[in-house]
Amino acid sequence: MQTEGIQDQQLAQPDFKAEVLKDYRIAVTSRECSLLGRREVLTGKAKFGIFGDGKEVPQLAWARAFENGDFRSGYYRDQTFMMAIGELSVEQFFAGLYANTDIKQEPMSAGRQMGGHFATHSLNEDGSWKRLIDQKNSSADISPTAGQMPRLLGLAQASKIYRHNDLIPVDNGFSNKGNEVAWGTIGNASTSEGHFWETFNAAGVLQVPMVISVWDDDYGISVHARHQTTKENISKIQAGFQRDDQDAGYEIMTVKGWDYVTLVETYEKASQLAREEHVPVMIHVQELTQPQGHSTSGSHERYKSEDRLEWERNYDCNVQFRKWLIDNNFATDEELSELEKEIKKEVRDGKKAAWSAFINPIVQERDAVLPLLDAVAAQSNDGVFIKPLIDNLRSTKEPIRKEILETVRKTLRYTLKESNSAITSLNEWLDGYRKEVQDKYSSHLHSSSDKAAVNIKAIAPVYNDSSEEVDARLVMRDNFDAIFAARPETMVFGEDAGEIGDVNQGLEGMQEKYGELRVSDTGIREATILGQGIGLALRGLRPIAEIQYLDYLLYCLQIMSDDLATVQYRTAGKQKAPVIIRTRGHRLEGIWHSGSPMGGIINMVRGVHVLVPRNMTQAAGFYNTMLESDEPALIVECLNGYRLKEKLPENLGEFKTPVGKVDVLKEGKDITVVSYGSTLRLIEEAAVELERAGIDIEIIDIQSLLPFDLTQEIKDSVAKTNRLLVVDEDVPGGASAFILQQIVDEQDAWRFLDSKPQALAAKAHRPAYSTDGDYFSKPSIDDIFDKVYEIMNEADPTKYPKNF
């Protein structure tokens, strides 16, 4: 390892010597954590382990270039970096491995993610923002390979927005005039994923301050790079992205992962270039190793040759770093050996402290219930069967909560036919304990702040005698105009969203008025459109990410499900990304632009509000509501509603559609018909014909699928009509199954039913093309009439005779 580039004077400075020895201490500490962490998994104290061994030295160089305000979007081998920036202690490392549910002990996720997934806290206890510019930041990791890449794009773009949007106050707490870098990390094999390529291309187009480190150890789990990457070299095949005098692009750098000096210089250069000029950079860190293999699930000796293993032992980055320290007289072999011995003890002590912090509260919980269990056993006729359960729990030195609850619940099953004060006390303990403990594993799916979407009060649209009827798209356009004028932190972007004002003209003239920075076109790349939104929102901006059609949401559904929907949950409320996803769908001709895959969506994005307005005024109100809140949402506009006439409200930008509340469009006494979106117009038409047949239906617009009817107005309707029909243009068993489950099960509306609750859904296939295709594929007015009449005929065949 050479020292060229670092001046001899610098090498001789005491401060520099202290710095490099501090780096070595961190490298050895991280390695010891990896080694001991693997043992903890193999002994059963932890479930699974995936560690950062072999990547220590480049992460130390990266940490030197990482500044306050910067953001990391990485993958699960960056533990050394987190230690180097002071955001991961030994105790916290092991707390993550043990899945400690105390956020103070395990600040990365409170035990909700396996070890190796890192995050910093962006929010105060009340859900308000911290000053991110004053701290080093890491967005919360996810496991899906390359899933961290789309978010990285938005984190980098935020700096560009803050640098060029003069309407945002300079002292905003999120950015210092855009002088922040978003740093991404990815394994070389994961660069095969589409999310990497989509992000890479988009960052080159946008020219944002993003630095991607590719950790290259020649393998993806057990699969060699020759099966992963053309030419076995990601920097070679990305050479076409290299910027030159004629074209903007990337700065592409390569460096050996064991060469401390060159790594430091490379990361400093990348930081300066990205930070000052907003040029994206890729650093291909080659010749890395993975000393323990991919994870605790297997051994790398099975797929690496002895020559490769010997090379890895010699070129282990920590081994080379140690050699460099000795060769350059920073320390002697004896001094480093003594330091390593000291670190081993520190890591062992840290591990013990983390285990005690994890297990002692559970032992206390166990000990608190044992006297209650003993009392039940003493009074029960089945005490002889209960006592062994209690003895087993009492003798368990390291219990888990599952074992405590299993013992209590089994004990209560033995006493189902008994009643005494001991059983009452145990039941009371169980109720309290389950509520307390369940919250440790289930809280923060949504915001718990006063800005949660369900807390935003409804404000009705205001009209007067002169309010004109306009094409509904103008309601949307003029409401966006009001939003952009009042909220400089808000922006919208998507395919065709900029210059032409979106395909349905809902953004007509907005780019000309507010500029390309805030109303912009994107490439055809849905995953990174959403990724932009997530990253921008994580940095305090309020993005509206437009996915042109609902069907295209499938391109980014993985990111929406694995990343956006889980941000608050997987950080136990310490990060938020209140991005709004704008799209349009429902009832158009053909397979690809008329799908309504709502069942799939709502079951994959719990944590995101799914809002399904029937018209543009409702939709505009939802944008106003969600921009007031601190949560993410998907808003599905009706694709066939832009040219219909609606009154233009007076209070644009201010009226708000409530989240989680239904809208009764028509009161009736015979049957409750529930639906959402464009299909409601068909139900309203069918209602006229049903009225002629003597049937008075009540029509309820769900408005929001997630959350669903929080005030249970549908149940109240069913209690009045005693019959229920759900009409849905999704496939059978899709959203209609969810709606029925919510009404019949969650709301207990089954108690009021005199007829079987039914669903009228689309056919199982996608809609065929043309108007006939829609008629034969999705519920029509005729279908709705027939289904309602059949229900009424079954209830009273004399009053409602049937001849069809």
Coordinates of N, CA and C in Angstrom, one line a residue, residues 184-252:
G184 N -24.9 6.4 -1.7 CA -25.5 5.1 -1.8 C -24.5 4.0 -1.8
T185 N -24.9 2.8 -1.3 CA -24.0 1.6 -1.3 C -24.8 0.5 -1.8
I186 N -24.1 -0.4 -2.5 CA -24.7 -1.6 -3.1 C -23.6 -2.6 -3.4
G187 N -24.0 -3.9 -3.2 CA -23.1 -5.0 -3.6 C -22.9 -5.1 -5.1
N188 N -21.8 -5.6 -5.5 CA -21.6 -5.6 -7.0 C -22.6 -6.5 -7.7
A189 N -23.0 -7.6 -7.1 CA -24.0 -8.5 -7.7 C -25.3 -7.8 -7.8
S190 N -25.7 -7.0 -6.9 CA -27.0 -6.3 -6.9 C -27.1 -5.3 -8.0
T191 N -26.0 -4.9 -8.6 CA -26.1 -3.9 -9.7 C -26.7 -4.6 -10.9
S192 N -27.0 -5.9 -10.8 CA -27.8 -6.6 -11.9 C -29.2 -6.2 -11.9
E193 N -29.7 -5.7 -10.7 CA -31.1 -5.4 -10.6 C -31.5 -4.1 -11.4
G194 N -32.8 -4.2 -11.9 CA -33.3 -3.0 -12.6 C -33.3 -1.7 -11.9
H195 N -33.6 -1.8 -10.6 CA -33.6 -0.6 -9.8 C -32.3 0.2 -9.8
F196 N -31.2 -0.6 -9.9 CA -29.9 0.1 -10.0 C -29.7 0.8 -11.3
W197 N -30.1 0.1 -12.4 CA -29.9 0.8 -13.7 C -30.8 1.9 -13.9
E198 N -32.0 1.8 -13.4 CA -33.0 2.9 -13.6 C -32.5 4.2 -12.8
T199 N -32.0 3.9 -11.6 CA -31.5 5.0 -10.7 C -30.3 5.6 -11.3
F200 N -29.4 4.8 -11.8 CA -28.1 5.3 -12.4 C -28.4 6.2 -13.6
N201 N -29.3 5.7 -14.4 CA -29.6 6.6 -15.6 C -30.2 7.9 -15.2
A202 N -31.2 7.8 -14.3 CA -31.9 9.0 -13.9 C -31.0 10.0 -13.3
A203 N -30.1 9.6 -12.4 CA -29.2 10.5 -11.8 C -28.3 11.2 -12.8
G204 N -27.9 10.5 -13.8 CA -27.1 11.1 -14.9 C -27.9 12.2 -15.6
V205 N -29.1 11.9 -15.8 CA -30.0 12.9 -16.5 C -30.2 14.1 -15.6
L206 N -30.5 13.9 -14.4 CA -30.8 15.0 -13.5 C -29.6 15.7 -13.0
Q207 N -28.4 15.1 -13.0 CA -27.2 15.7 -12.5 C -27.4 16.2 -11.1
V208 N -27.4 15.2 -10.2 CA -27.6 15.4 -8.8 C -26.4 14.9 -8.0
P209 N -26.2 15.5 -6.8 CA -25.1 15.2 -6.0 C -25.2 13.8 -5.3
M210 N -24.9 12.8 -6.0 CA -25.1 11.4 -5.6 C -23.8 10.6 -5.8
V211 N -23.3 9.9 -4.8 CA -22.2 9.1 -4.9 C -22.6 7.6 -4.6
I212 N -22.4 6.8 -5.5 CA -22.7 5.3 -5.3 C -21.4 4.6 -5.1
S213 N -21.3 3.9 -4.0 CA -20.2 2.9 -3.8 C -20.6 1.5 -4.1
V214 N -19.9 0.9 -5.0 CA -20.2 -0.5 -5.3 C -19.1 -1.4 -4.6
W215 N -19.6 -2.1 -3.6 CA -18.7 -3.0 -2.8 C -18.5 -4.3 -3.6
D216 N -17.4 -4.5 -4.2 CA -17.1 -5.6 -5.1 C -16.2 -6.7 -4.5
D217 N -16.8 -7.8 -4.1 CA -16.1 -8.9 -3.5 C -16.1 -10.1 -4.5
D218 N -16.6 -9.9 -5.7 CA -16.6 -10.9 -6.8 C -17.7 -11.9 -6.7
Y219 N -18.6 -11.8 -5.6 CA -19.6 -12.8 -5.5 C -20.9 -12.1 -5.1
G220 N -22.1 -12.8 -5.5 CA -23.4 -12.4 -5.0 C -23.9 -13.7 -4.3
I221 N -23.9 -13.7 -3.0 CA -24.1 -14.9 -2.2 C -23.0 -15.9 -2.7
S222 N -23.4 -17.0 -3.4 CA -22.4 -17.9 -3.9 C -22.1 -17.8 -5.4
V223 N -22.8 -16.9 -6.1 CA -22.7 -16.8 -7.5 C -21.6 -15.8 -7.9
H224 N -20.7 -16.3 -8.7 CA -19.5 -15.4 -9.1 C -19.9 -14.3 -10.1
A225 N -19.1 -13.3 -10.1 CA -19.4 -12.1 -10.9 C -19.6 -12.4 -12.4
R226 N -19.0 -13.5 -12.9 CA -19.1 -13.8 -14.3 C -20.5 -14.2 -14.7
H227 N -21.3 -14.6 -13.7 CA -22.7 -14.8 -13.9 C -23.6 -13.6 -13.7
Q228 N -23.0 -12.6 -13.2 CA -23.8 -11.4 -12.7 C -23.7 -10.2 -13.7
T229 N -22.4 -10.0 -14.2 CA -22.1 -8.7 -14.8 C -21.4 -8.9 -16.1
T230 N -21.8 -8.3 -17.2 CA -21.0 -8.4 -18.5 C -19.6 -7.9 -18.2
K231 N -18.6 -8.6 -18.7 CA -17.2 -8.3 -18.5 C -16.8 -8.5 -17.1
E232 N -17.7 -8.9 -16.2 CA -17.4 -9.1 -14.8 C -16.9 -7.8 -14.1
N233 N -17.4 -6.7 -14.6 CA -16.8 -5.4 -14.1 C -17.8 -4.3 -14.4
I234 N -18.4 -3.8 -13.3 CA -19.5 -2.8 -13.4 C -18.9 -1.5 -13.9
S235 N -17.7 -1.1 -13.5 CA -17.2 0.2 -13.9 C -16.8 0.2 -15.4
K236 N -16.4 -1.0 -15.9 CA -16.2 -1.1 -17.4 C -17.4 -0.9 -18.2
I237 N -18.5 -1.5 -17.8 CA -19.7 -1.4 -18.6 C -20.5 -0.1 -18.4
Q238 N -20.1 0.6 -17.3 CA -20.7 1.9 -17.1 C -19.9 3.0 -17.7
A239 N -18.8 2.7 -18.5 CA -17.9 3.7 -19.0 C -18.6 4.7 -19.9
G240 N -19.6 4.3 -20.6 CA -20.4 5.2 -21.4 C -21.0 6.3 -20.7
F241 N -21.2 6.2 -19.4 CA -21.8 7.3 -18.6 C -20.7 8.3 -18.2
Q242 N -19.4 8.0 -18.4 CA -18.4 9.0 -18.0 C -18.6 10.3 -18.7
R243 N -18.6 11.4 -17.9 CA -18.7 12.7 -18.5 C -17.5 13.1 -19.3
D244 N -17.6 14.0 -20.2 CA -16.5 14.6 -20.9 C -16.8 16.0 -21.3
D245 N -16.0 16.6 -22.1 CA -16.1 18.0 -22.5 C -17.4 18.3 -23.2
Q246 N -18.0 17.3 -23.9 CA -19.2 17.6 -24.7 C -20.5 17.2 -23.9
D247 N -20.4 16.2 -23.0 CA -21.6 15.7 -22.4 C -21.5 15.6 -20.9
A248 N -22.6 16.0 -20.2 CA -22.7 15.7 -18.8 C -22.9 14.2 -18.6
G249 N -22.5 13.8 -17.4 CA -22.7 12.4 -17.1 C -22.1 12.1 -15.7
Y250 N -21.4 11.0 -15.5 CA -20.9 10.6 -14.2 C -19.4 10.8 -14.2
E251 N -18.9 10.9 -13.0 CA -17.4 10.7 -12.8 C -17.3 9.2 -12.2
I252 N -16.6 8.4 -12.9 CA -16.5 7.0 -12.5 C -15.1 6.7 -12.0

